[in-house]
Amino acid sequence: MPSPIPVTRLMPKDLYPSLDIGTCSSPLAQSAHGPSLQVPVQRLHGKVASRVWSSVIHWKHLRATRPVGSGGFGSVYKAEYLGETVALKKVKKSTKNQLASRQSFWAELNAAHLRHKNIVRVIAATTCVPKEYEEENGIGTILMEFVGDKNLQQIIYGSPEPLGHERCLDFSTDIASGLKYLHSHDVVHLDIKPANVLVSSQDVCKIADFGCSLKLDRDSEACAISPHLSHVCGTYTHRAPELLKGEGVSGKVDIFSFGITLWQLLTRDAPYSGDRQHILYAVVAHSLRPSLEQPPVFRTELGRGAGALLARCWSAEPGRRPSAQELLIQLEQLRTLL
């Protein structure tokens, strides 16, 4: 079945006009090796230029080693490909929502053509999988750079190591830098949260998991999102009010989620407690937000400055939230308070 998302929402404009949709369940052109954009195989780490991702996976050069994570729409493995360590993501159909799982696979490619130090790089992706590699209910396979085994969620809540204010600002700056780049290319992530931020061995944060992402129309300030997607995109504790209400989506949705994530970094606490439906209602109807009074960090000079920034990030009015560029400026100003 063809992708439910138009190919023009997934590919750079200099690529998609020449595509010929084949019989494979992909908006990519068919070739002898599987679906292809007629781009060269991309070797890693400077061996061959890697600005464009490939839609051909050379399966004989792929060796999966061990699982590193799993979610509702698939599993991720550490693997070897063309002599390099990569992450292999196998996307499967959700038994509860097959349409959403297909959309999740194609949404993963919204940032495939982008290259930035704070965004996990896509190396190759395909829906045509050889029989020996097929899995039950499989949709497709995505190869990405391997960042490491840690994400920000694990560091915040599952690690005894200290998380000082300077490290929090370093992590936050990495995320804001990645968002600035995404938004400049009209991509909205829609699911910014600690679990979707990978942390390398050099303590560099990289935004991952674009399964909820959306490519915006550059000619409009906000993009309408279907009622179906408004209920499945993102994590409820990090969703902006306009997403909960099914209104137009802009990059300011990610800024709201960034604010919740920054609060978690500073407090190492859960943003909300209680019933999920009550929280969803209260966020929209009563402007419920994480506390800026009880956590001790907000009684310091740095905390008061961070609190003022957080209040802007999770404003009910998207227009009052800072842009990612403004976030970077504000975070640098917070560093002067360390």
Short mmCIF file of C-alpha atoms in Angstrom, two decimals:
data_model
loop_
_atom_site.label_atom_id
_atom_site.label_comp_id
_atom_site.label_asym_id
_atom_site.label_seq_id
_atom_site.Cartn_x
_atom_site.Cartn_y
_atom_site.Cartn_z
CA MET A 1 0.00 0.00 0.00
CA PRO A 2 1.43 3.44 -0.85
CA SER A 3 2.42 5.70 1.95
CA PRO A 4 -0.53 7.68 3.40
CA ILE A 5 1.73 10.73 3.54
CA PRO A 6 2.42 12.50 0.21
CA VAL A 7 5.92 11.99 -1.07
CA THR A 8 6.39 15.76 -1.31
CA ARG A 9 6.15 15.92 2.49
CA LEU A 10 9.01 13.46 2.88
CA MET A 11 11.62 14.30 0.28
CA PRO A 12 13.68 17.37 -0.54
CA LYS A 13 12.23 19.24 -3.50
CA ASP A 14 15.25 18.52 -5.69
CA LEU A 15 14.58 14.79 -5.38
CA TYR A 16 10.90 14.04 -5.39
CA PRO A 17 9.88 15.27 -8.90
CA SER A 18 11.74 12.38 -10.55
CA LEU A 19 10.31 9.63 -8.38
CA ASP A 20 8.37 6.83 -9.97
CA ILE A 21 6.17 5.07 -7.46
CA GLY A 22 6.59 1.35 -7.93
CA THR A 23 4.88 -1.69 -6.51
CA CYS A 24 6.87 -1.57 -3.31
CA SER A 25 5.11 -0.02 -0.31
CA SER A 26 7.30 3.04 -0.56
CA PRO A 27 7.26 6.38 -2.36
CA LEU A 28 10.71 5.56 -3.69
CA ALA A 29 11.55 4.43 -7.19
CA GLN A 30 12.07 0.72 -7.75
CA SER A 31 15.49 -0.66 -8.71
CA ALA A 32 17.23 -4.01 -8.92
CA HIS A 33 18.37 -3.61 -5.31
CA GLY A 34 15.02 -2.42 -3.98
CA PRO A 35 13.51 1.07 -3.93
CA SER A 36 16.04 3.69 -4.89
CA LEU A 37 16.49 7.42 -5.31
CA GLN A 38 19.49 6.75 -7.54
CA VAL A 39 21.86 8.10 -4.92
CA PRO A 40 25.22 6.49 -4.13
CA VAL A 41 25.70 4.30 -1.09
CA GLN A 42 26.69 6.46 1.84
CA ARG A 43 29.74 5.38 3.79
CA LEU A 44 30.22 6.92 7.20
CA HIS A 45 32.68 9.17 9.02
CA GLY A 46 34.02 10.91 5.93
CA LYS A 47 34.86 7.81 3.87
CA VAL A 48 32.35 8.99 1.29
CA ALA A 49 30.37 12.25 1.38
CA SER A 50 27.11 11.65 3.28
CA ARG A 51 24.89 14.65 2.72
CA VAL A 52 22.13 12.59 1.08
CA TRP A 53 20.66 9.48 2.66
CA SER A 54 20.31 6.31 0.64
CA SER A 55 17.18 4.27 -0.01
CA VAL A 56 19.23 1.18 -0.83
CA ILE A 57 20.41 -1.05 2.00
CA HIS A 58 23.17 -3.45 1.02
CA TRP A 59 21.91 -6.30 3.15
CA LYS A 60 24.96 -8.53 2.76
CA HIS A 61 26.99 -5.85 4.57
CA LEU A 62 24.55 -5.61 7.49
CA ARG A 63 25.10 -7.48 10.74
CA ALA A 64 22.71 -6.90 13.63
CA THR A 65 24.38 -7.41 16.99
CA ARG A 66 22.09 -6.70 19.93
CA PRO A 67 18.82 -4.94 20.80
CA VAL A 68 19.13 -1.53 22.45
CA GLY A 69 15.48 -0.48 22.74
CA SER A 70 11.90 -1.05 21.67
CA GLY A 71 8.64 0.86 21.43
CA GLY A 72 5.11 0.68 20.15
CA PHE A 73 6.12 0.81 16.49
CA GLY A 74 9.34 -1.19 16.44
CA SER A 75 12.72 -2.16 17.83
CA VAL A 76 16.22 -0.69 17.61
CA TYR A 77 19.39 -2.75 17.35
CA LYS A 78 23.09 -1.99 17.42
CA ALA A 79 24.48 -3.26 14.13
CA GLU A 80 27.47 -3.26 11.79
CA TYR A 81 27.06 -1.85 8.28
CA LEU A 82 29.82 -1.31 5.74
CA GLY A 83 32.36 -1.68 8.50
CA GLU A 84 30.76 0.92 10.79
CA THR A 85 28.60 0.75 13.91
CA VAL A 86 25.02 1.89 13.20
CA ALA A 87 21.57 1.76 14.74
CA LEU A 88 19.06 -0.47 12.94
CA LYS A 89 15.39 0.38 13.48
CA LYS A 90 12.77 -2.15 12.41
CA VAL A 91 9.33 -0.56 12.16
CA LYS A 92 6.35 -2.87 12.53
CA LYS A 93 2.61 -2.53 12.15
CA SER A 94 0.80 -1.70 15.33
CA THR A 95 -2.00 -4.17 16.00
CA LYS A 96 -4.05 -1.33 17.51
CA ASN A 97 -3.39 1.32 14.87
CA GLN A 98 -1.89 0.17 11.55
CA LEU A 99 -2.37 3.55 9.88
CA ALA A 100 -0.43 5.30 12.62
CA SER A 101 2.43 2.81 12.37
CA ARG A 102 2.73 3.39 8.59
CA GLN A 103 2.67 7.13 9.12
CA SER A 104 5.31 6.75 11.81
CA PHE A 105 7.69 5.06 9.35
CA TRP A 106 7.35 7.77 6.70
CA ALA A 107 7.51 10.55 9.27
CA GLU A 108 10.90 9.18 10.36
CA LEU A 109 12.19 10.36 6.97
CA ASN A 110 11.10 13.98 7.34
CA ALA A 111 14.58 14.88 8.55
CA ALA A 112 16.46 12.21 6.58
CA HIS A 113 18.08 14.73 4.24
CA LEU A 114 19.19 17.03 7.09
CA ARG A 115 22.66 17.01 8.64
CA HIS A 116 23.32 18.58 12.04
CA LYS A 117 25.44 17.62 15.03
CA ASN A 118 22.39 17.60 17.33
CA ILE A 119 20.13 15.48 15.11
CA VAL A 120 20.47 11.72 14.66
CA ARG A 121 21.50 11.14 11.05
CA VAL A 122 19.57 8.77 8.79
CA ILE A 123 21.90 6.67 6.64
CA ALA A 124 19.43 4.53 4.68
CA ALA A 125 15.81 3.45 4.73
CA THR A 126 13.66 1.02 2.76
CA THR A 127 10.39 -0.90 2.86
CA CYS A 128 11.65 -3.66 0.55
CA VAL A 129 13.25 -6.21 2.84
CA PRO A 130 14.67 -9.56 1.64
CA LYS A 131 12.77 -12.59 2.88
CA GLU A 132 15.61 -13.71 5.14
CA TYR A 133 15.40 -10.37 6.97
CA GLU A 134 11.63 -10.02 7.06
CA GLU A 135 9.78 -9.94 10.34
CA GLU A 136 6.11 -10.55 11.00
CA ASN A 137 4.10 -7.32 10.58
CA GLY A 138 7.20 -5.47 9.43
CA ILE A 139 6.82 -2.18 7.55
CA GLY A 140 10.36 -1.11 6.87
CA THR A 141 13.93 -0.72 8.06
CA ILE A 142 15.87 2.45 8.86
CA LEU A 143 19.63 2.67 9.38
CA MET A 144 20.84 5.58 11.51
CA GLU A 145 24.04 6.72 13.12
CA PHE A 146 24.70 4.95 16.41
CA VAL A 147 24.90 7.58 19.15
CA GLY A 148 25.16 5.31 22.18
CA ASP A 149 23.08 3.44 24.71
CA LYS A 150 22.01 6.42 26.84
CA ASN A 151 19.13 8.83 26.49
CA LEU A 152 18.28 11.88 28.56
CA GLN A 153 15.45 10.08 30.35
CA GLN A 154 17.90 7.52 31.72
CA ILE A 155 20.35 10.21 32.81
CA ILE A 156 17.67 12.26 34.59
CA TYR A 157 15.85 9.47 36.38
CA GLY A 158 17.98 6.34 36.28
CA SER A 159 21.52 7.50 36.93
CA PRO A 160 23.19 8.28 40.28
CA GLU A 161 25.67 10.62 38.55
CA PRO A 162 25.28 14.32 39.40
CA LEU A 163 23.47 16.52 36.93
CA GLY A 164 24.86 19.96 37.64
CA HIS A 165 23.43 23.20 36.32
CA GLU A 166 26.19 23.65 33.75
CA ARG A 167 25.56 20.18 32.33
CA CYS A 168 21.81 20.91 32.24
CA LEU A 169 22.48 24.06 30.22
CA ASP A 170 24.82 22.15 27.89
CA PHE A 171 22.14 19.54 27.23
CA SER A 172 19.45 22.21 26.78
CA THR A 173 21.63 24.17 24.36
CA ASP A 174 22.17 21.05 22.26
CA ILE A 175 18.42 20.43 22.06
CA ALA A 176 17.65 24.07 21.22
CA SER A 177 20.36 24.05 18.55
CA GLY A 178 18.84 20.96 16.96
CA LEU A 179 15.36 22.52 17.07
CA LYS A 180 16.62 25.72 15.47
CA TYR A 181 17.99 23.70 12.56
CA LEU A 182 14.84 21.58 12.20
CA HIS A 183 12.53 24.58 12.28
CA SER A 184 14.68 26.43 9.72
CA HIS A 185 13.95 23.48 7.41
CA ASP A 186 10.22 23.50 8.23
CA VAL A 187 10.31 20.26 10.22
CA VAL A 188 8.42 20.05 13.53
CA HIS A 189 9.39 17.12 15.74
CA LEU A 190 6.14 16.94 17.77
CA ASP A 191 7.56 14.58 20.41
CA ILE A 192 10.42 16.35 22.18
CA LYS A 193 11.01 14.67 25.54
CA PRO A 194 14.00 13.24 27.43
CA ALA A 195 13.49 9.71 26.08
CA ASN A 196 13.83 11.02 22.52
CA VAL A 197 17.14 12.78 23.13
CA LEU A 198 20.15 10.48 22.82
CA VAL A 199 23.38 11.34 24.62
CA SER A 200 26.75 10.37 23.16
CA SER A 201 29.84 9.28 25.09
CA GLN A 202 31.07 12.89 24.64
CA ASP A 203 27.88 14.16 26.37
CA VAL A 204 26.46 15.57 23.12
CA CYS A 205 22.66 15.48 22.82
CA LYS A 206 21.05 14.42 19.55
CA ILE A 207 17.33 14.61 18.80
CA ALA A 208 15.98 11.21 17.74
CA ASP A 209 12.73 9.43 16.88
CA PHE A 210 10.95 11.47 14.21
CA GLY A 211 7.97 9.12 14.05
CA CYS A 212 5.56 11.93 14.99
CA SER A 213 7.26 14.67 12.97
CA LEU A 214 5.58 16.89 10.40
CA LYS A 215 6.87 18.81 7.39
CA LEU A 216 5.24 22.24 7.41
CA ASP A 217 4.09 24.21 4.44
CA ARG A 218 6.58 27.07 4.20
CA ASP A 219 3.84 29.41 2.96
CA SER A 220 1.80 29.12 6.16
CA GLU A 221 2.63 29.93 9.78
CA ALA A 222 0.92 26.82 11.11
CA CYS A 223 -0.05 23.50 9.60
CA ALA A 224 -3.35 21.79 10.27
CA ILE A 225 -3.00 18.34 11.78
CA SER A 226 -5.67 15.67 11.47
CA PRO A 227 -7.78 14.86 14.55
CA HIS A 228 -6.39 11.31 14.30
CA LEU A 229 -2.79 12.47 14.60
CA SER A 230 -3.50 15.05 17.28
CA HIS A 231 -4.37 12.21 19.65
CA VAL A 232 -1.44 9.92 18.85
CA CYS A 233 1.41 12.38 18.30
CA GLY A 234 3.64 13.15 21.20
CA THR A 235 3.64 12.24 24.88
CA TYR A 236 0.72 13.66 26.83
CA THR A 237 2.89 15.23 29.56
CA HIS A 238 4.76 17.25 26.91
CA ARG A 239 1.97 18.16 24.46
CA ALA A 240 1.23 21.80 23.82
CA PRO A 241 -2.38 22.95 24.39
CA GLU A 242 -2.96 23.66 20.68
CA LEU A 243 -1.97 20.08 19.83
CA LEU A 244 -4.37 18.75 22.45
CA LYS A 245 -7.12 20.91 20.96
CA GLY A 246 -6.40 19.82 17.38
CA GLU A 247 -5.47 23.32 16.25
CA GLY A 248 -2.78 24.40 13.79
CA VAL A 249 0.73 23.18 14.49
CA SER A 250 3.90 25.25 14.28
CA GLY A 251 7.44 24.99 15.61
CA LYS A 252 6.16 26.52 18.86
CA VAL A 253 4.76 23.07 19.76
CA ASP A 254 8.35 21.86 20.13
CA ILE A 255 9.22 24.90 22.24
CA PHE A 256 6.48 23.96 24.72
CA SER A 257 7.85 20.40 24.93
CA PHE A 258 11.37 21.78 25.33
CA GLY A 259 10.16 23.75 28.35
CA ILE A 260 8.85 20.61 30.05
CA THR A 261 12.12 18.84 29.25
CA LEU A 262 14.22 21.67 30.69
CA TRP A 263 12.12 21.59 33.86
CA GLN A 264 12.85 17.85 34.15
CA LEU A 265 16.57 18.46 33.72
CA LEU A 266 16.61 21.08 36.47
CA THR A 267 14.46 19.18 38.97
CA ARG A 268 14.96 15.48 38.10
CA ASP A 269 11.28 15.08 38.95
CA ALA A 270 8.13 14.08 37.06
CA PRO A 271 6.29 17.11 35.62
CA TYR A 272 2.83 15.95 36.72
CA SER A 273 1.16 13.39 38.92
CA GLY A 274 -2.36 12.08 38.80
CA ASP A 275 -4.84 10.81 36.25
CA ARG A 276 -3.89 11.22 32.60
CA GLN A 277 -7.27 12.57 31.48
CA HIS A 278 -7.35 15.05 34.34
CA ILE A 279 -3.89 16.33 33.37
CA LEU A 280 -4.88 16.69 29.69
CA TYR A 281 -8.00 18.64 30.65
CA ALA A 282 -6.19 20.84 33.17
CA VAL A 283 -3.36 21.75 30.75
CA VAL A 284 -5.90 23.16 28.31
CA ALA A 285 -8.67 24.46 30.58
CA HIS A 286 -6.71 25.61 33.64
CA SER A 287 -3.18 26.20 32.27
CA LEU A 288 -1.74 23.43 34.43
CA ARG A 289 2.07 23.47 34.27
CA PRO A 290 4.90 21.95 36.34
CA SER A 291 5.58 23.80 39.58
CA LEU A 292 7.98 26.76 39.61
CA GLU A 293 7.58 27.18 43.37
CA GLN A 294 8.19 23.90 45.18
CA PRO A 295 11.45 22.64 43.59
CA PRO A 296 14.38 24.19 45.51
CA VAL A 297 16.29 24.99 42.30
CA PHE A 298 13.84 27.78 41.47
CA ARG A 299 14.76 29.64 44.66
CA THR A 300 18.28 30.33 43.35
CA GLU A 301 19.24 33.17 41.03
CA LEU A 302 19.74 30.72 38.17
CA GLY A 303 16.44 29.04 38.99
CA ARG A 304 14.53 32.30 38.90
CA GLY A 305 16.01 33.13 35.51
CA ALA A 306 15.20 29.62 34.25
CA GLY A 307 11.69 29.89 35.66
CA ALA A 308 11.03 33.06 33.68
CA LEU A 309 12.19 31.30 30.51
CA LEU A 310 10.06 28.26 31.25
CA ALA A 311 6.97 30.41 31.77
CA ARG A 312 7.49 31.80 28.26
CA CYS A 313 8.14 28.35 26.74
CA TRP A 314 4.89 26.89 27.97
CA SER A 315 2.66 29.92 27.44
CA ALA A 316 -0.84 28.98 26.29
CA GLU A 317 -0.37 31.39 23.38
CA PRO A 318 2.13 29.98 20.83
CA GLY A 319 3.03 33.49 19.68
CA ARG A 320 4.33 34.35 23.15
CA ARG A 321 6.78 31.45 23.20
CA PRO A 322 10.37 32.14 22.13
CA SER A 323 11.78 30.76 18.92
CA ALA A 324 14.60 28.21 19.06
CA GLN A 325 17.03 31.01 18.19
CA GLU A 326 15.75 33.07 21.13
CA LEU A 327 16.09 30.00 23.34
CA LEU A 328 19.79 29.80 22.52
CA ILE A 329 20.26 33.46 23.46
CA GLN A 330 18.36 33.03 26.74
CA LEU A 331 20.31 29.90 27.65
CA GLU A 332 23.58 31.75 27.14
CA GLN A 333 22.33 34.48 29.43
CA LEU A 334 21.51 31.89 32.08
CA ARG A 335 25.13 30.73 31.96
CA THR A 336 26.19 34.10 33.35
CA LEU A 337 24.25 33.20 36.51
CA LEU A 338 26.22 30.02 37.20
#
